[in-house]
mmCIF file of C-alpha atoms in Angstrom:
data_model
loop_
_atom_site.group_PDB
_atom_site.id
_atom_site.type_symbol
_atom_site.label_atom_id
_atom_site.label_comp_id
_atom_site.label_asym_id
_atom_site.label_seq_id
_atom_site.Cartn_x
_atom_site.Cartn_y
_atom_site.Cartn_z
ATOM 1 C CA MET A 200 10.963 -4.802 -13.037
ATOM 2 C CA ILE A 201 10.421 -1.332 -14.844
ATOM 3 C CA ILE A 202 8.571 1.048 -12.588
ATOM 4 C CA ASP A 203 5.277 2.549 -13.817
ATOM 5 C CA GLY A 204 5.201 5.801 -12.165
ATOM 6 C CA ASN A 205 2.114 6.713 -13.993
ATOM 7 C CA ALA A 206 0.347 4.485 -12.694
ATOM 8 C CA ILE A 207 0.907 4.908 -9.530
ATOM 9 C CA ALA A 208 0.578 8.778 -10.095
ATOM 10 C CA LYS A 209 -2.813 7.732 -10.937
ATOM 11 C CA LYS A 210 -3.603 5.783 -7.595
ATOM 12 C CA ILE A 211 -2.923 9.219 -6.014
ATOM 13 C CA LYS A 212 -4.737 11.084 -8.102
ATOM 14 C CA ASP A 213 -8.116 8.976 -7.630
ATOM 15 C CA LYS A 214 -7.362 8.968 -3.462
ATOM 16 C CA ALA A 215 -7.088 12.813 -3.837
ATOM 17 C CA LYS A 216 -10.379 13.130 -5.583
ATOM 18 C CA ASN A 217 -12.377 10.876 -3.130
ATOM 19 C CA CYS A 218 -10.967 12.549 -0.187
ATOM 20 C CA CYS A 219 -12.342 15.426 -1.326
ATOM 21 C CA SER A 220 -15.497 14.723 -3.050
ATOM 22 C CA GLU A 221 -17.561 15.726 -0.132
ATOM 23 C CA CYS A 222 -16.218 19.018 0.922
ATOM 24 C CA TYR A 223 -17.693 21.937 1.257
ATOM 25 C CA ARG A 224 -15.583 23.609 -1.140
ATOM 26 C CA LYS A 225 -12.945 22.200 -3.745
ATOM 27 C CA PRO A 226 -9.452 22.696 -2.672
ATOM 28 C CA ASN A 227 -7.697 25.976 -4.713
ATOM 29 C CA VAL A 228 -3.628 26.464 -5.842
ATOM 30 C CA VAL A 229 -2.513 29.777 -6.954
ATOM 31 C CA ALA A 230 1.220 29.888 -8.877
ATOM 32 C CA PHE A 231 2.839 32.857 -9.922
ATOM 33 C CA MET A 232 4.531 32.827 -13.244
ATOM 34 C CA LEU A 233 6.815 35.744 -14.174
ATOM 35 C CA GLY A 234 7.673 36.225 -17.864
ATOM 36 C CA GLU A 235 7.979 33.573 -20.249
ATOM 37 C CA ASN A 236 9.834 30.165 -20.112
ATOM 38 C CA PRO A 237 9.577 26.885 -22.146
ATOM 39 C CA SER A 238 9.925 24.753 -19.487
ATOM 40 C CA SER A 239 8.225 26.499 -16.999
ATOM 41 C CA GLU A 240 5.209 26.834 -19.121
ATOM 42 C CA SER A 241 5.398 22.989 -19.607
ATOM 43 C CA TYR A 242 5.541 22.348 -15.965
ATOM 44 C CA LEU A 243 2.701 24.504 -15.006
ATOM 45 C CA ARG A 244 0.563 23.170 -17.493
ATOM 46 C CA MET A 245 1.056 19.626 -16.152
ATOM 47 C CA ILE A 246 0.428 21.251 -12.535
ATOM 48 C CA GLU A 247 -2.965 22.287 -14.026
ATOM 49 C CA LYS A 248 -4.257 19.545 -16.071
ATOM 50 C CA THR A 249 -3.387 17.674 -12.822
ATOM 51 C CA CYS A 250 -5.652 19.643 -10.175
ATOM 52 C CA ASN A 251 -8.210 20.026 -13.251
ATOM 53 C CA SER A 252 -8.526 16.043 -13.381
ATOM 54 C CA VAL A 253 -9.152 15.633 -9.801
ATOM 55 C CA GLY A 254 -11.374 18.869 -9.286
ATOM 56 C CA PHE A 255 -8.983 20.980 -7.907
ATOM 57 C CA GLY A 256 -9.125 24.728 -8.362
ATOM 58 C CA TYR A 257 -6.027 26.433 -10.083
ATOM 59 C CA THR A 258 -5.086 29.911 -10.898
ATOM 60 C CA LEU A 259 -2.198 31.040 -12.781
ATOM 61 C CA VAL A 260 -1.120 34.495 -11.924
ATOM 62 C CA ARG A 261 1.189 35.514 -14.853
ATOM 63 C CA LEU A 262 3.188 38.954 -13.921
ATOM 64 C CA SER A 263 5.960 40.978 -15.958
ATOM 65 C CA THR A 264 9.691 40.122 -15.039
ATOM 66 C CA ASP A 265 9.690 43.775 -14.540
ATOM 67 C CA ILE A 266 7.547 43.630 -11.752
ATOM 68 C CA SER A 267 9.205 44.780 -8.521
ATOM 69 C CA GLU A 268 10.138 42.510 -5.152
ATOM 70 C CA ALA A 269 7.855 44.630 -2.754
ATOM 71 C CA GLU A 270 4.973 44.271 -5.297
ATOM 72 C CA LEU A 271 5.596 40.486 -5.912
ATOM 73 C CA LEU A 272 5.657 40.189 -2.025
ATOM 74 C CA ASN A 273 2.372 42.024 -2.052
ATOM 75 C CA ARG A 274 0.485 39.311 -4.172
ATOM 76 C CA ILE A 275 1.862 36.503 -2.620
ATOM 77 C CA VAL A 276 0.607 37.912 0.960
ATOM 78 C CA GLU A 277 -3.011 38.533 -0.785
ATOM 79 C CA LYS A 278 -2.789 34.726 -1.358
ATOM 80 C CA ASN A 279 -1.800 33.991 1.866
ATOM 81 C CA GLN A 280 -4.774 35.988 3.298
ATOM 82 C CA ASP A 281 -7.185 34.425 0.896
ATOM 83 C CA GLU A 282 -8.888 31.766 2.929
ATOM 84 C CA GLU A 283 -10.227 30.498 -0.276
ATOM 85 C CA VAL A 284 -6.796 29.550 -1.463
ATOM 86 C CA ASP A 285 -5.186 26.148 -0.024
ATOM 87 C CA GLY A 286 -1.578 25.873 -1.787
ATOM 88 C CA ILE A 287 0.641 28.757 -3.384
ATOM 89 C CA LEU A 288 4.131 27.618 -5.547
ATOM 90 C CA VAL A 289 5.833 30.683 -7.268
ATOM 91 C CA GLN A 290 7.690 29.208 -10.299
ATOM 92 C CA MET A 291 11.511 29.730 -10.293
ATOM 93 C CA PRO A 292 13.953 31.031 -11.725
ATOM 94 C CA LEU A 293 12.807 34.573 -10.745
ATOM 95 C CA PRO A 294 14.361 37.573 -12.258
ATOM 96 C CA LYS A 295 17.819 38.517 -10.786
ATOM 97 C CA HIS A 296 16.243 41.819 -8.919
ATOM 98 C CA ILE A 297 13.984 39.332 -7.073
ATOM 99 C CA SER A 298 15.309 37.260 -4.110
ATOM 100 C CA GLU A 299 14.245 33.848 -3.993
ATOM 101 C CA GLU A 300 14.706 33.725 -0.640
ATOM 102 C CA LYS A 301 12.404 36.464 0.480
ATOM 103 C CA VAL A 302 9.539 34.854 -1.816
ATOM 104 C CA ILE A 303 10.452 31.584 -0.294
ATOM 105 C CA MET A 304 9.974 33.283 3.239
ATOM 106 C CA THR A 305 6.865 35.334 2.134
ATOM 107 C CA ILE A 306 4.859 32.089 1.443
ATOM 108 C CA ALA A 307 2.767 31.189 4.261
ATOM 109 C CA PRO A 308 4.501 27.861 5.766
ATOM 110 C CA GLU A 309 0.587 25.983 5.987
ATOM 111 C CA LYS A 310 0.250 27.226 2.045
ATOM 112 C CA ASP A 311 3.637 26.298 1.164
ATOM 113 C CA ILE A 312 2.883 23.383 -0.809
ATOM 114 C CA ASP A 313 6.525 23.027 -2.111
ATOM 115 C CA GLY A 314 8.029 22.377 1.116
ATOM 116 C CA PHE A 315 10.291 25.109 0.500
ATOM 117 C CA HIS A 316 9.558 27.283 3.740
ATOM 118 C CA PRO A 317 12.581 27.003 6.247
ATOM 119 C CA MET A 318 9.847 26.593 9.074
ATOM 120 C CA ASN A 319 8.778 23.477 6.798
ATOM 121 C CA ALA A 320 12.033 22.301 6.114
ATOM 122 C CA GLY A 321 13.030 23.161 10.011
ATOM 123 C CA ARG A 322 10.401 20.888 11.342
ATOM 124 C CA LEU A 323 10.902 18.225 8.456
ATOM 125 C CA PHE A 324 14.553 17.576 9.814
ATOM 126 C CA LYS A 325 13.591 17.658 13.647
ATOM 127 C CA GLY A 326 11.093 15.033 13.102
ATOM 128 C CA GLU A 327 7.991 16.966 13.171
ATOM 129 C CA LYS A 328 4.704 17.407 11.179
ATOM 130 C CA ALA A 329 5.690 19.430 7.897
ATOM 131 C CA THR A 330 5.169 19.929 4.255
ATOM 132 C CA ARG A 331 7.284 17.883 1.909
ATOM 133 C CA PRO A 332 9.118 18.664 -1.072
ATOM 134 C CA CYS A 333 7.249 17.168 -3.241
ATOM 135 C CA THR A 334 10.455 14.892 -5.084
ATOM 136 C CA PRO A 335 11.835 13.396 -2.111
ATOM 137 C CA LEU A 336 7.526 12.996 -1.109
ATOM 138 C CA ALA A 337 7.313 11.265 -4.612
ATOM 139 C CA VAL A 338 10.244 8.660 -3.843
ATOM 140 C CA ILE A 339 9.190 7.715 -0.272
ATOM 141 C CA THR A 340 5.438 7.449 -1.550
ATOM 142 C CA MET A 341 6.854 4.955 -4.700
ATOM 143 C CA PHE A 342 8.421 2.813 -2.569
ATOM 144 C CA LYS A 343 5.287 2.558 -0.455
ATOM 145 C CA GLU A 344 2.625 1.568 -3.329
ATOM 146 C CA LEU A 345 5.412 -0.860 -4.287
ATOM 147 C CA ASP A 346 5.606 -2.543 -0.992
ATOM 148 C CA ILE A 347 9.382 -2.041 -0.356
ATOM 149 C CA ASP A 348 10.345 -2.322 3.204
ATOM 150 C CA LEU A 349 13.066 0.586 3.947
ATOM 151 C CA GLU A 350 14.174 -0.616 7.022
ATOM 152 C CA GLY A 351 17.452 -1.580 7.217
ATOM 153 C CA LYS A 352 18.103 -0.835 3.512
ATOM 154 C CA TYR A 353 21.834 0.811 2.760
ATOM 155 C CA ILE A 354 20.898 3.698 0.253
ATOM 156 C CA VAL A 355 22.954 5.772 -1.351
ATOM 157 C CA VAL A 356 21.444 9.293 -2.769
ATOM 158 C CA ILE A 357 24.202 10.794 -5.126
ATOM 159 C CA GLY A 358 23.068 14.491 -4.942
ATOM 160 C CA ARG A 359 22.951 17.059 -1.811
ATOM 161 C CA SER A 360 20.363 19.841 -2.625
ATOM 162 C CA ASN A 361 18.252 21.309 -0.480
ATOM 163 C CA ILE A 362 15.574 20.566 -3.059
ATOM 164 C CA VAL A 363 16.108 17.089 -3.124
ATOM 165 C CA GLY A 364 19.021 15.384 -1.702
ATOM 166 C CA LYS A 365 19.297 16.539 1.890
ATOM 167 C CA PRO A 366 15.580 16.509 2.417
ATOM 168 C CA LEU A 367 15.018 12.900 0.796
ATOM 169 C CA ALA A 368 18.057 11.822 3.286
ATOM 170 C CA VAL A 369 16.142 12.504 6.068
ATOM 171 C CA MET A 370 12.455 10.743 5.404
ATOM 172 C CA LEU A 371 14.407 8.051 4.016
ATOM 173 C CA MET A 372 16.299 7.789 7.515
ATOM 174 C CA GLU A 373 12.689 8.097 9.266
ATOM 175 C CA ASN A 374 12.031 4.892 7.456
ATOM 176 C CA ASN A 375 14.645 3.524 9.679
ATOM 177 C CA ALA A 376 17.392 3.101 6.220
ATOM 178 C CA THR A 377 20.697 3.866 6.202
ATOM 179 C CA VAL A 378 21.806 6.465 4.024
ATOM 180 C CA THR A 379 25.097 8.314 2.456
ATOM 181 C CA ILE A 380 24.588 11.283 0.493
ATOM 182 C CA CYS A 381 27.431 11.655 -2.336
ATOM 183 C CA HIS A 382 28.219 14.567 -4.607
ATOM 184 C CA SER A 383 30.902 16.131 -7.259
ATOM 185 C CA LYS A 384 33.503 15.690 -4.396
ATOM 186 C CA THR A 385 32.993 11.966 -2.944
ATOM 187 C CA VAL A 386 35.971 9.607 -3.532
ATOM 188 C CA ASP A 387 35.419 6.605 -5.063
ATOM 189 C CA LEU A 388 32.058 6.936 -5.527
ATOM 190 C CA GLU A 389 31.361 3.573 -6.732
ATOM 191 C CA GLU A 390 32.470 1.894 -3.743
ATOM 192 C CA HIS A 391 29.827 3.248 -2.277
ATOM 193 C CA THR A 392 27.190 2.335 -5.434
ATOM 194 C CA ARG A 393 27.992 -0.787 -5.308
ATOM 195 C CA LYS A 394 27.646 -1.928 -2.099
ATOM 196 C CA ALA A 395 23.896 0.003 -2.240
ATOM 197 C CA ASP A 396 20.708 -1.985 -1.842
ATOM 198 C CA ILE A 397 18.755 1.252 -3.433
ATOM 199 C CA ILE A 398 20.249 4.048 -5.378
ATOM 200 C CA ILE A 399 18.440 7.702 -5.766
ATOM 201 C CA VAL A 400 20.334 9.764 -8.542
ATOM 202 C CA ALA A 401 19.372 13.250 -8.811
ATOM 203 C CA VAL A 402 22.542 15.294 -10.220
ATOM 204 C CA GLY A 403 21.329 16.461 -13.286
ATOM 205 C CA ILE A 404 23.734 14.871 -15.628
ATOM 206 C CA PRO A 405 22.666 12.628 -18.464
ATOM 207 C CA GLN A 406 23.153 8.949 -17.983
ATOM 208 C CA PHE A 407 25.733 9.433 -15.112
ATOM 209 C CA LEU A 408 25.042 6.432 -13.510
ATOM 210 C CA LYS A 409 26.701 3.337 -15.520
ATOM 211 C CA ARG A 410 25.535 -0.452 -15.291
ATOM 212 C CA GLU A 411 29.279 -0.944 -13.830
ATOM 213 C CA MET A 412 28.744 1.267 -10.732
ATOM 214 C CA VAL A 413 25.777 -0.769 -9.460
ATOM 215 C CA SER A 414 24.909 -4.643 -8.250
ATOM 216 C CA GLU A 415 22.366 -6.469 -10.299
ATOM 217 C CA LYS A 416 20.033 -6.789 -7.058
ATOM 218 C CA ALA A 417 19.900 -3.245 -6.605
ATOM 219 C CA ILE A 418 16.880 -0.792 -7.111
ATOM 220 C CA VAL A 419 17.479 2.213 -9.160
ATOM 221 C CA ILE A 420 15.691 5.550 -8.999
ATOM 222 C CA ASP A 421 16.463 8.090 -11.377
ATOM 223 C CA VAL A 422 15.336 11.517 -10.290
ATOM 224 C CA GLY A 423 17.187 13.556 -13.516
ATOM 225 C CA MET A 424 15.651 14.869 -16.055
ATOM 226 C CA ASN A 425 17.366 16.472 -19.148
ATOM 227 C CA GLU A 426 17.208 17.493 -22.482
ATOM 228 C CA VAL A 427 19.940 15.122 -24.845
ATOM 229 C CA ASP A 428 19.239 15.992 -28.616
ATOM 230 C CA GLY A 429 15.821 16.515 -28.319
ATOM 231 C CA LYS A 430 15.113 13.515 -26.262
ATOM 232 C CA LEU A 431 14.220 13.554 -22.644
ATOM 233 C CA VAL A 432 16.575 11.335 -20.408
ATOM 234 C CA GLY A 433 17.297 10.495 -16.887
ATOM 235 C CA ASP A 434 21.041 10.628 -14.953
ATOM 236 C CA VAL A 435 20.725 6.780 -15.144
ATOM 237 C CA ASP A 436 22.310 5.042 -18.184
ATOM 238 C CA PHE A 437 18.438 3.240 -18.376
ATOM 239 C CA GLU A 438 18.917 1.183 -21.475
ATOM 240 C CA ALA A 439 22.033 -0.624 -20.074
ATOM 241 C CA MET A 440 20.688 -1.269 -16.720
ATOM 242 C CA LYS A 441 16.644 -1.939 -17.488
ATOM 243 C CA ASP A 442 17.634 -5.464 -18.170
ATOM 244 C CA TYR A 443 20.274 -5.850 -15.008
ATOM 245 C CA VAL A 444 19.066 -4.467 -11.921
ATOM 246 C CA GLN A 445 15.960 -5.516 -9.861
ATOM 247 C CA MET A 446 13.901 -2.104 -10.601
ATOM 248 C CA ILE A 447 14.496 0.655 -11.795
ATOM 249 C CA THR A 448 12.446 3.687 -13.184
ATOM 250 C CA PRO A 449 11.818 5.591 -16.562
ATOM 251 C CA VAL A 450 12.457 8.775 -17.913
ATOM 252 C CA PRO A 451 10.185 9.877 -18.590
ATOM 253 C CA GLY A 452 7.415 8.092 -17.020
ATOM 254 C CA GLY A 453 8.853 7.135 -13.386
ATOM 255 C CA VAL A 454 9.545 9.795 -10.768
ATOM 256 C CA GLY A 455 8.106 12.814 -12.501
ATOM 257 C CA PRO A 456 4.182 12.053 -12.993
ATOM 258 C CA VAL A 457 4.702 10.983 -9.098
ATOM 259 C CA THR A 458 6.060 14.245 -8.001
ATOM 260 C CA ASN A 459 3.307 16.074 -9.874
ATOM 261 C CA ALA A 460 0.626 14.095 -8.132
ATOM 262 C CA VAL A 461 1.657 14.192 -4.377
ATOM 263 C CA LEU A 462 1.724 18.042 -4.867
ATOM 264 C CA LEU A 463 -1.923 17.023 -4.892
ATOM 265 C CA LEU A 464 -1.732 15.299 -1.134
ATOM 266 C CA ASN A 465 0.006 18.461 0.089
ATOM 267 C CA VAL A 466 -3.127 20.491 -1.018
ATOM 268 C CA ILE A 467 -4.977 17.992 0.682
ATOM 269 C CA GLU A 468 -2.962 18.766 3.798
ATOM 270 C CA HIS A 469 -3.317 22.140 3.886
ATOM 271 C CA PHE A 470 -6.999 22.402 2.752
ATOM 272 C CA LYS A 471 -7.968 19.999 6.038
ATOM 273 C CA GLY A 472 -5.629 22.450 8.094
ATOM 274 C CA VAL A 473 -3.065 19.640 8.744
ATOM 275 C CA LYS A 474 0.276 19.624 8.839
ATOM 276 C CA ARG A 475 2.053 16.408 7.418
#
């Protein structure tokens, strides 16, 4: 089975639209973009399209790359204090003279729809309600939509980033899965992946996970997005595995659309004044 991320994303968007149909105002998202970057431009256009499709407000604040760190932080504080703004995101990467850590820390935790603020990360790791990073939340949401019970499953996460691997492992354990995080220093990776009921790959290496590394009973979730010869491919050798494993996500059309859609759920949580 090839998992249809677009169909799952549509369900989430419909839910978001219905949740706010009778609200006194529409939820509003503000994005900051410094300079020009084709990948960032494409991503933010997708966010804008997603927001518009459900009736959310979306504002893109374009700033020059020579803006001072202090001025950018002041702009973010202004949006923190604006009661009409429910979600803030700052598109990375930033110019070298601006600290990403300071920017993330400046965004109010209650408006941090990316889930990157240390307060949200700390709450997540403590098992408290918190805004979850969108990609891990997308993966968990896909399992729920597909009625895949994670309890007792052995899940291997390949990748240990603060944005995907680490928070995803915590969220999987919340669902009573047994989780192993693998990475570039893991000895005998295949020893883990062959035993896994579910494998989630987020390493940023094209077609890293090969057919011989997995069981035919496995579910494979590909978080990777890589451009090879002008074509978008994942971290999984999809063509070799699509008729072999139990379930698999394609790239594009898998985790990506769901990641964009679940950002709406984070906005709604902040809009309602309720932390996830």
